[in-house]
Amino acid sequence: MIANAWRIVIAVFAIGYGIVETVLILSDAWDRCASYRKVEGDAVTARDGG
């Protein structure tokens, strides 16, 4: 019973950690895309003469 409980606890932690890591990776990727789009937009604005 105790071993089973430990397995459940470890599984919950692993799943939670995986979700957190995924969210962090996705938000980081989103930030990079957003900053890239901003740079690209600024370049287009500059090319069009302001």
Coordinates of C-alpha atoms in Angstrom, one line a residue:
M1 CA 0.0 0.0 0.0
I2 CA 2.8 2.4 0.9
A3 CA 4.7 1.6 -2.2
N4 CA 1.6 2.2 -4.3
A5 CA 1.0 5.6 -2.6
W6 CA 4.6 6.6 -3.4
R7 CA 4.2 5.6 -7.0
I8 CA 1.1 7.8 -7.2
V9 CA 2.9 10.7 -5.5
I10 CA 5.8 10.4 -7.9
A11 CA 3.5 10.1 -10.9
V12 CA 1.6 13.2 -9.9
F13 CA 4.9 15.2 -9.4
A14 CA 6.3 13.9 -12.7
I15 CA 3.1 14.9 -14.6
G16 CA 2.9 18.3 -12.8
Y17 CA 6.6 18.9 -13.6
G18 CA 6.1 18.0 -17.2
I19 CA 3.1 20.4 -17.5
V20 CA 5.1 23.2 -15.9
E21 CA 8.1 22.5 -18.2
T22 CA 5.9 22.4 -21.3
V23 CA 4.2 25.7 -20.3
L24 CA 7.6 27.4 -19.8
I25 CA 8.9 26.1 -23.1
L26 CA 5.8 27.2 -24.9
S27 CA 5.7 30.7 -23.3
D28 CA 9.4 31.1 -24.1
A29 CA 8.8 30.1 -27.7
W30 CA 5.8 32.5 -27.8
D31 CA 8.0 35.4 -26.5
R32 CA 10.6 34.6 -29.1
C33 CA 8.0 34.6 -31.9
A34 CA 6.5 37.8 -30.6
S35 CA 9.9 39.6 -30.5
Y36 CA 10.7 38.2 -33.9
R37 CA 7.4 39.5 -35.3
K38 CA 8.0 42.9 -33.7
V39 CA 11.5 43.1 -35.2
E40 CA 10.1 42.1 -38.6
G41 CA 7.3 44.7 -38.3
D42 CA 9.8 47.4 -37.4
A43 CA 11.9 46.4 -40.4
V44 CA 8.9 46.6 -42.7
T45 CA 7.9 50.0 -41.2
A46 CA 11.5 51.3 -41.8
R47 CA 11.6 50.0 -45.3
D48 CA 8.3 51.7 -46.1
G49 CA 9.7 55.0 -44.9
G50 CA 8.6 55.2 -41.3

